[in-house]
Structures are given as C-alpha cells and as structure tokens.
Short mmCIF file of C-alpha atoms in Angstrom, two decimals:
data_model
loop_
_atom_site.label_atom_id
_atom_site.label_comp_id
_atom_site.label_asym_id
_atom_site.label_seq_id
_atom_site.Cartn_x
_atom_site.Cartn_y
_atom_site.Cartn_z
CA MET A 1 24.51 -36.26 24.71
CA GLU A 2 21.28 -36.00 26.66
CA ASP A 3 19.28 -37.98 29.20
CA ILE A 4 16.49 -40.26 28.00
CA THR A 5 13.39 -39.81 30.14
CA LEU A 6 10.33 -42.07 30.10
CA ILE A 7 7.18 -40.62 31.68
CA ASN A 8 4.25 -42.93 32.54
CA VAL A 9 4.90 -45.08 29.47
CA THR A 10 2.29 -47.77 28.74
CA LYS A 11 2.03 -50.27 25.87
CA ARG A 12 -0.57 -52.97 25.20
CA PHE A 13 -0.71 -55.77 22.66
CA GLY A 14 -4.40 -56.60 22.53
CA LYS A 15 -5.35 -57.53 26.09
CA ILE A 16 -1.73 -58.01 27.16
CA LEU A 17 -0.26 -55.11 29.15
CA ALA A 18 3.38 -55.32 28.05
CA VAL A 19 4.62 -52.09 29.67
CA HIS A 20 2.66 -50.60 32.57
CA ASP A 21 3.06 -46.96 33.60
CA VAL A 22 6.88 -46.94 33.48
CA SER A 23 8.75 -43.79 34.46
CA LEU A 24 12.52 -43.98 34.12
CA ARG A 25 15.53 -41.71 33.65
CA ILE A 26 18.50 -43.02 31.68
CA PHE A 27 21.48 -40.80 32.40
CA ARG A 28 23.46 -39.47 29.45
CA GLY A 29 26.70 -41.31 28.83
CA SER A 30 25.67 -44.29 30.95
CA LEU A 31 25.68 -47.99 30.08
CA PHE A 32 22.15 -48.69 31.25
CA PHE A 33 20.76 -52.22 31.44
CA LEU A 34 17.13 -53.34 31.26
CA ILE A 35 16.96 -56.82 32.75
CA GLY A 36 14.20 -59.22 33.63
CA PRO A 37 12.65 -62.60 32.77
CA SER A 38 11.19 -63.41 29.36
CA GLY A 39 7.99 -61.49 28.70
CA CYS A 40 8.66 -58.80 31.31
CA GLY A 41 8.50 -55.96 28.77
CA LYS A 42 12.18 -55.04 28.48
CA THR A 43 12.46 -55.44 24.69
CA THR A 44 9.13 -53.67 24.18
CA LEU A 45 10.45 -50.76 26.25
CA LEU A 46 13.59 -50.62 24.11
CA ARG A 47 11.53 -50.67 20.92
CA LEU A 48 9.36 -47.84 22.26
CA ILE A 49 12.48 -45.73 22.77
CA ALA A 50 13.63 -46.60 19.24
CA GLY A 51 10.27 -45.75 17.71
CA LEU A 52 9.65 -49.29 16.48
CA CYS A 53 6.46 -49.57 18.56
CA ASP A 54 3.64 -47.05 18.81
CA LEU A 55 3.38 -45.42 22.23
CA GLU A 56 -0.17 -45.51 23.63
CA GLU A 57 0.26 -43.50 26.82
CA GLY A 58 3.00 -41.36 28.31
CA ASP A 59 5.97 -39.57 26.79
CA ILE A 60 9.60 -40.20 25.86
CA LEU A 61 12.08 -37.33 26.03
CA LEU A 62 15.59 -37.02 24.62
CA GLY A 63 16.92 -34.18 26.71
CA SER A 64 13.96 -31.78 26.95
CA ARG A 65 12.55 -32.74 23.53
CA SER A 66 9.69 -35.21 23.10
CA ILE A 67 10.49 -37.87 20.51
CA LYS A 68 7.37 -40.01 20.91
CA ASP A 69 5.87 -38.89 17.58
CA LEU A 70 9.11 -38.98 15.56
CA PRO A 71 9.93 -41.82 13.15
CA PRO A 72 12.93 -44.01 14.13
CA HIS A 73 15.42 -42.32 11.76
CA ARG A 74 14.75 -38.89 13.29
CA ARG A 75 15.19 -39.86 16.94
CA ASP A 76 19.00 -39.78 17.13
CA THR A 77 18.89 -43.36 18.44
CA VAL A 78 20.13 -46.51 16.68
CA MET A 79 19.09 -50.11 17.38
CA VAL A 80 21.51 -53.07 17.39
CA PHE A 81 19.46 -56.23 16.93
CA GLN A 82 19.94 -59.70 18.38
CA ASN A 83 20.42 -61.23 14.91
CA TYR A 84 22.79 -58.40 13.77
CA ALA A 85 20.51 -57.55 10.76
CA LEU A 86 23.43 -57.26 8.32
CA TRP A 87 22.79 -57.22 4.57
CA PRO A 88 24.28 -60.54 3.36
CA HIS A 89 24.96 -59.29 -0.18
CA LEU A 90 26.86 -56.19 1.00
CA THR A 91 30.45 -55.97 2.20
CA VAL A 92 31.41 -54.87 5.70
CA TYR A 93 32.19 -51.40 4.31
CA GLN A 94 28.84 -51.18 2.51
CA ASN A 95 26.90 -52.39 5.56
CA ILE A 96 28.47 -49.69 7.71
CA ALA A 97 27.89 -47.08 5.00
CA TYR A 98 24.19 -47.89 4.79
CA GLY A 99 23.13 -45.66 7.69
CA LEU A 100 25.15 -42.75 6.34
CA GLU A 101 23.46 -43.10 2.96
CA GLU A 102 20.03 -43.19 4.61
CA ARG A 103 20.87 -39.95 6.43
CA LYS A 104 22.22 -38.43 3.19
CA VAL A 105 25.70 -37.76 4.58
CA LYS A 106 27.91 -36.32 1.84
CA LYS A 107 30.00 -38.90 -0.01
CA GLY A 108 33.19 -37.01 0.75
CA GLU A 109 32.58 -37.38 4.49
CA ARG A 110 31.54 -41.03 4.52
CA HIS A 111 34.92 -42.71 4.10
CA GLY A 112 36.52 -41.02 7.09
CA LEU A 113 33.53 -41.84 9.31
CA ILE A 114 33.54 -45.50 8.21
CA GLU A 115 37.27 -45.85 8.83
CA GLU A 116 36.83 -44.30 12.27
CA ALA A 117 34.03 -46.77 13.08
CA LEU A 118 36.08 -49.74 11.83
CA GLN A 119 38.98 -48.64 14.01
CA MET A 120 36.68 -48.29 17.01
CA VAL A 121 35.51 -51.92 16.69
CA ARG A 122 38.98 -53.16 15.61
CA LEU A 123 37.97 -54.43 12.17
CA GLN A 124 40.45 -52.56 9.98
CA GLY A 125 41.21 -54.71 6.92
CA TYR A 126 37.77 -56.38 6.92
CA GLU A 127 36.15 -53.81 4.62
CA ALA A 128 35.75 -56.11 1.59
CA ARG A 129 34.42 -59.17 3.44
CA LYS A 130 30.81 -60.31 3.33
CA PRO A 131 28.91 -61.22 6.55
CA ALA A 132 29.10 -64.95 5.71
CA GLU A 133 32.89 -64.73 5.92
CA LEU A 134 32.80 -63.39 9.49
CA SER A 135 32.49 -65.06 12.88
CA GLY A 136 29.53 -64.25 15.11
CA GLY A 137 31.64 -61.87 17.16
CA GLU A 138 32.90 -60.10 14.04
CA GLN A 139 29.35 -59.74 12.72
CA GLN A 140 28.33 -58.16 16.01
CA ARG A 141 31.22 -55.70 15.72
CA VAL A 142 30.03 -54.72 12.24
CA ALA A 143 26.54 -54.12 13.66
CA LEU A 144 28.06 -51.93 16.37
CA ALA A 145 30.15 -50.02 13.82
CA ARG A 146 27.05 -49.41 11.70
CA ALA A 147 25.32 -47.97 14.77
CA LEU A 148 28.25 -45.81 15.88
CA VAL A 149 29.10 -44.39 12.45
CA VAL A 150 26.02 -42.13 12.35
CA LYS A 151 27.00 -40.48 15.67
CA PRO A 152 23.67 -41.13 17.48
CA LYS A 153 22.74 -39.74 20.88
CA ALA A 154 22.09 -43.31 22.09
CA VAL A 155 22.72 -46.89 20.99
CA LEU A 156 19.98 -49.40 21.88
CA LEU A 157 21.11 -53.03 22.13
CA ASP A 158 18.60 -55.89 22.18
CA GLU A 159 20.28 -58.98 23.69
CA PRO A 160 23.23 -58.49 21.30
CA LEU A 161 25.34 -61.39 22.59
CA SER A 162 22.72 -64.12 22.97
CA ASN A 163 23.73 -65.88 19.72
CA LEU A 164 27.41 -66.16 20.67
CA ASP A 165 29.16 -69.01 22.49
CA ALA A 166 30.45 -68.48 26.03
CA ARG A 167 34.01 -67.48 25.05
CA LEU A 168 32.89 -65.00 22.40
CA ARG A 169 30.27 -63.56 24.75
CA GLU A 170 32.96 -62.80 27.30
CA GLU A 171 35.16 -61.17 24.64
CA MET A 172 32.30 -59.04 23.34
CA ARG A 173 31.30 -57.94 26.85
CA GLN A 174 34.78 -56.51 27.24
CA GLU A 175 34.65 -54.96 23.76
CA ILE A 176 31.30 -53.25 24.32
CA LYS A 177 32.48 -51.95 27.69
CA ARG A 178 35.67 -50.61 26.07
CA ILE A 179 33.75 -48.95 23.22
CA HIS A 180 31.36 -47.36 25.70
CA GLU A 181 34.21 -45.99 27.79
CA GLU A 182 36.05 -44.62 24.74
CA THR A 183 33.02 -43.01 23.10
CA GLY A 184 31.07 -41.95 26.20
CA ILE A 185 27.87 -42.61 24.26
CA THR A 186 24.63 -43.52 26.03
CA MET A 187 23.90 -47.23 25.66
CA VAL A 188 20.65 -48.94 26.66
CA TYR A 189 21.18 -52.69 26.79
CA VAL A 190 18.49 -55.38 27.13
CA THR A 191 19.41 -58.80 28.53
CA HIS A 192 18.10 -61.58 30.76
CA ASP A 193 21.69 -62.49 31.73
CA GLN A 194 22.43 -61.37 35.30
CA LYS A 195 26.19 -61.82 34.91
CA GLU A 196 26.21 -59.62 31.83
CA ALA A 197 24.36 -56.86 33.66
CA LEU A 198 26.38 -57.08 36.88
CA THR A 199 29.77 -57.04 35.14
CA MET A 200 29.04 -54.36 32.52
CA ALA A 201 26.36 -51.92 33.69
CA ASP A 202 26.63 -48.49 35.23
CA TYR A 203 22.95 -48.78 36.16
CA ILE A 204 20.41 -51.60 36.07
CA ALA A 205 16.61 -51.43 35.87
CA VAL A 206 15.03 -54.74 36.92
CA MET A 207 11.68 -55.36 35.21
CA ASN A 208 8.84 -57.74 36.03
CA ARG A 209 5.39 -57.99 34.43
CA GLY A 210 5.73 -54.70 32.61
CA ARG A 211 6.88 -52.69 35.63
CA ILE A 212 10.20 -51.46 37.01
CA GLU A 213 10.95 -53.22 40.30
CA GLN A 214 14.23 -51.42 41.09
CA VAL A 215 16.79 -49.08 39.51
CA GLY A 216 20.32 -48.83 40.85
CA THR A 217 23.97 -49.67 40.43
CA PRO A 218 24.91 -53.35 40.09
CA GLN A 219 26.01 -53.28 43.74
CA ASP A 220 22.66 -51.78 44.81
CA VAL A 221 20.42 -54.31 43.09
CA TYR A 222 22.58 -57.28 44.13
CA HIS A 223 23.38 -56.42 47.75
CA HIS A 224 20.35 -54.22 48.53
CA PRO A 225 17.44 -55.66 46.51
CA ALA A 226 14.18 -53.75 46.83
CA ASN A 227 12.13 -56.92 47.15
CA LEU A 228 12.33 -60.70 47.07
CA PHE A 229 11.77 -60.85 43.30
CA VAL A 230 14.87 -58.71 42.64
CA ALA A 231 16.88 -60.68 45.21
CA LEU A 232 16.12 -64.02 43.56
CA PHE A 233 16.38 -62.79 39.97
CA MET A 234 19.79 -61.16 40.40
CA GLY A 235 21.52 -64.17 41.94
CA GLU A 236 21.34 -67.31 44.03
CA ALA A 237 19.95 -66.92 47.52
CA ASN A 238 19.33 -68.96 50.64
CA LEU A 239 15.86 -68.38 52.10
CA LEU A 240 14.51 -69.13 55.55
CA LYS A 241 11.07 -68.20 56.89
CA GLY A 242 10.58 -66.85 60.39
CA ARG A 243 8.97 -64.22 62.60
CA LEU A 244 10.34 -60.83 63.59
CA GLU A 245 11.01 -60.84 67.33
CA LYS A 246 12.60 -57.43 67.74
CA VAL A 247 13.09 -54.36 65.55
CA ASN A 248 15.94 -51.91 66.16
CA ASN A 249 16.21 -49.04 63.67
CA LEU A 250 17.03 -50.62 60.31
CA HIS A 251 17.74 -54.08 61.71
CA GLY A 252 15.63 -56.83 63.19
CA TYR A 253 15.92 -60.22 64.88
CA VAL A 254 14.10 -63.12 63.25
CA VAL A 255 13.15 -66.35 65.04
CA THR A 256 13.41 -69.41 62.77
CA PRO A 257 13.49 -73.20 63.18
CA LEU A 258 17.31 -72.95 63.00
CA GLY A 259 17.68 -70.24 65.62
CA THR A 260 17.50 -66.47 65.96
CA PHE A 261 19.34 -64.31 63.43
CA ARG A 262 19.97 -60.60 62.97
CA GLY A 263 19.44 -58.94 59.59
CA LYS A 264 18.63 -55.73 57.73
CA LEU A 265 14.99 -54.81 57.22
CA ALA A 266 14.13 -54.63 53.53
CA LYS A 267 11.38 -52.05 54.03
CA GLU A 268 10.34 -49.33 56.43
CA GLY A 269 7.41 -50.02 58.71
CA MET A 270 8.21 -53.66 59.47
CA ILE A 271 7.14 -54.56 63.02
CA ALA A 272 7.76 -57.21 65.67
CA GLY A 273 5.52 -60.25 65.25
CA GLN A 274 5.50 -59.94 61.47
CA GLU A 275 6.20 -63.02 59.34
CA VAL A 276 9.34 -62.57 57.22
CA THR A 277 11.63 -64.35 54.76
CA MET A 278 15.34 -64.17 55.56
CA MET A 279 17.73 -64.03 52.59
CA VAL A 280 21.51 -64.51 52.52
CA ARG A 281 23.72 -65.03 49.45
CA PRO A 282 25.78 -68.27 49.18
CA GLU A 283 29.09 -66.35 49.06
CA ASP A 284 28.25 -64.58 52.33
CA LEU A 285 28.22 -67.83 54.32
CA LYS A 286 31.68 -68.50 55.79
CA PHE A 287 33.11 -71.71 57.24
CA HIS A 288 35.72 -70.10 59.45
CA GLY A 289 35.05 -68.63 62.87
CA VAL A 290 31.96 -67.65 64.83
CA GLY A 291 30.11 -64.56 63.63
CA GLU A 292 26.95 -62.58 64.29
CA ASN A 293 24.77 -65.32 62.80
CA ASN A 294 25.66 -69.01 62.97
CA ILE A 295 24.24 -72.26 61.57
CA VAL A 296 25.35 -75.86 62.16
CA GLY A 297 24.64 -78.63 59.66
CA LYS A 298 26.04 -81.55 57.69
CA VAL A 299 27.68 -81.46 54.28
CA GLU A 300 25.27 -83.06 51.80
CA LYS A 301 26.97 -82.40 48.43
CA THR A 302 29.82 -80.47 46.86
CA PHE A 303 29.79 -79.12 43.31
CA PHE A 304 33.04 -78.16 41.56
CA PHE A 305 32.80 -75.12 39.23
CA GLY A 306 36.49 -74.62 38.48
CA ALA A 307 37.52 -71.48 40.34
CA THR A 308 34.75 -71.97 42.90
CA GLU A 309 32.95 -74.77 44.72
CA GLN A 310 29.42 -74.91 46.04
CA VAL A 311 28.76 -76.83 49.24
CA ILE A 312 25.20 -77.88 50.13
CA LEU A 313 24.68 -77.88 53.88
CA SER A 314 21.60 -79.58 55.37
CA GLY A 315 20.05 -79.65 58.80
CA TYR A 316 16.63 -79.79 60.46
CA GLY A 317 14.90 -80.20 57.10
CA TYR A 318 16.57 -77.16 55.53
CA SER A 319 19.47 -76.78 53.11
CA PHE A 320 21.87 -73.92 52.46
CA LYS A 321 24.24 -73.22 49.57
CA ILE A 322 27.73 -72.00 50.40
CA LEU A 323 30.04 -70.67 47.67
CA THR A 324 33.79 -70.83 48.33
CA LEU A 325 37.02 -70.65 46.36
CA SER A 326 38.14 -74.06 45.13
CA GLY A 327 40.50 -75.69 47.59
CA GLU A 328 39.89 -73.03 50.23
CA THR A 329 38.35 -75.56 52.56
CA LYS A 330 37.90 -79.30 52.00
CA LYS A 331 34.64 -80.71 53.30
CA GLU A 332 33.59 -84.36 53.23
CA LYS A 333 30.03 -85.62 52.75
CA GLY A 334 28.35 -86.12 56.12
CA GLN A 335 30.86 -83.87 57.92
CA LYS A 336 29.32 -81.68 60.62
CA VAL A 337 30.29 -78.03 60.11
CA ALA A 338 29.40 -74.56 61.34
CA VAL A 339 28.98 -71.51 59.12
CA SER A 340 28.58 -67.86 60.00
CA PHE A 341 27.24 -64.82 58.16
CA LYS A 342 27.10 -61.10 58.85
CA SER A 343 23.88 -59.27 59.67
CA ASP A 344 24.65 -56.57 57.07
CA ARG A 345 24.53 -59.26 54.36
CA THR A 346 21.29 -60.75 55.73
CA ILE A 347 18.06 -59.19 54.48
CA LEU A 348 14.60 -59.64 55.99
CA PHE A 349 11.68 -59.33 53.55
CA PRO A 350 7.97 -59.25 54.41
CA ALA A 351 6.69 -62.83 54.04
CA GLU A 352 3.72 -61.72 51.94
CA GLU A 353 6.03 -60.81 49.04
CA ASN A 354 5.60 -63.37 46.27
CA PRO A 355 8.57 -63.33 43.86
#
C-alpha cells in the first residue's frame, strides 16, 4: 500500500471551477473521508483519483508514481458507486468475477479470490443469486466484494450508503469499518453525512467551493475547527457575536450582550478590539454548577430525541441549544435556569468569516 498524494489539482467544467488548486495527502491504510455540502467538489476529486475525469492542472501520485495519465483500470484503484453498478443479469459470483476477468486473472486463481471476497463481506451462500434478489445492504456488500477481489491499492467510495434506510446505513457503517480494519486497505470515502464521517473516519478533509478547508482527525475538525464554516458544517453550534476585550496567549475574553466570556482564539494574530463570533457546541453547555462561563435564561422548548433531549434556552433576544441525556435533568417551559460552559470548548472566530 502507498500514500495517495494530490498536488495543486484543478478541474473545471466549462466556467465552473469544481476543484481549485487542491493539495492533499491520503495516508496509506487510512479510512479517509472527503466531506462537504453538495457541489463542493468532493465527488469530482474522487473521480479525478479514479481516472474518471480528465485532470487539467496538477498531479496525482500513488506512492512516488504519477497516475494522472493512466486509464482507470491501470491505476490500482477501484470505485464503488452510489448506485452499486451491479450487472442485473449476472449472479453475485459473476458480478464479483467481472473485475478479475477484465484484468485477465487466470481462471484457476479466480475461484479462491472470489470465495475470499465473499467471506470478507459475509455473503457466503449468495453466489447464485441475482442483484434483484438482494436487499440494498446485500447489494452494497457485493459491490464492495467486487472492489476488494482485485486487490487494489485503494478503494474509492462515492456516497455508498445514501440509498439505504437508517437501520441498514448503521449496519453498513459498521461493516465497512470492520472490512477496513481487517484488510488494512486505503479507503477514500465521499459523503455529506457528518455522523458517518465522525463515527468512521481516521481522517476527514472538509471541502467547500472546490477547496480544502481543513484536514484532521474527527476530533480535530469537530472540537478544533479551522474556521466558522467547518464549525457549522460538522455539527450544531451556538453563536454569539461580541468584541475581544483582552487577549492572553491562545485565549481571549469576549464582551457580548449576555456578558463577558473566555474562549480559545481560532487563529493567530487576533487582537483586542476585534469583532468576533463566539461558538460553543450544545453538548458543552451544562445545567449543573457554576463554571468559567455562565448564562442565565428561560426554558423555551424541549425536544425529545430518544437517548437525548435538546433544550432551547432564551434570554435577552438570544437563544441557545443545550443537548443533554434524556431524563438527566427535567426542565419546564418558562423555568429560569443557569448553564455553564468551559473556555476550552468555547472558540472565538474573527467576525469577518462568512460560513
């Protein structure tokens, strides 16, 4: 296995700049997610790696070897499509065998490789079935087996679970994670689903308007977002505008209509007097005790989500979302409450950032 390296990659469709000067290193053996809103360029980037789009500028390396001019079947990468792309007239066995036939693998070697792939995706005994006889999750497993059977250097997955219902999606997340851990193969996975990325990825690249906004572990991009766009895209957030009063190393104090709060500075070079946007996640607001930062307000609404509840707190024309475990604390509408939150979970972004 080898790293995949993108160097100043650019792709246009007419006047639309789909991918703009992207440089990125995808570590070998990692489960690497490309995530972003619709139209951000993530699928185009995946197709450029696969060789399904012509590269206009830049280079793509597999290890130290440039693959930008190679056709898809010579790149040692395999694409798993959103719609599975199974041949409806072929059996499961024949669908999996297709890639081996294309690569002219000897007939005597094919059966063992196909059986190994079927075992990997837990579909032993399904060899004679046609795609129409399979559930959506089973069809996706066949598509994965077809990709794995040719022993590629990397598997490229384009929103592979988007056509499945919620229960099957959860099952297949676990299956893909298991397969990745057992094979150690490099996987590049495109999705717009934050939960999918946060629960499965080793690394996440957040894209916006054809550019990479941030690359990091799930913990990095969620708890330490590079900018306000990443913060809002990766999860719910409470925002409050204010002005920096004091800067102390990596922290600052922000004056807002609800009081003065301490938080981490999102960027170097931020100075006192600067307008900022304060961000804190709903789960980081706590009802119990007095902390570094405190807000008082009234309960406006409560939403029940099963294992968790979301409380909407309002005061002085502002509202905050608080996420708690169900039954952890019972709050009535109109009840006056105090919440606290830690400065290390409070991030101060320059106000001029427009997510």
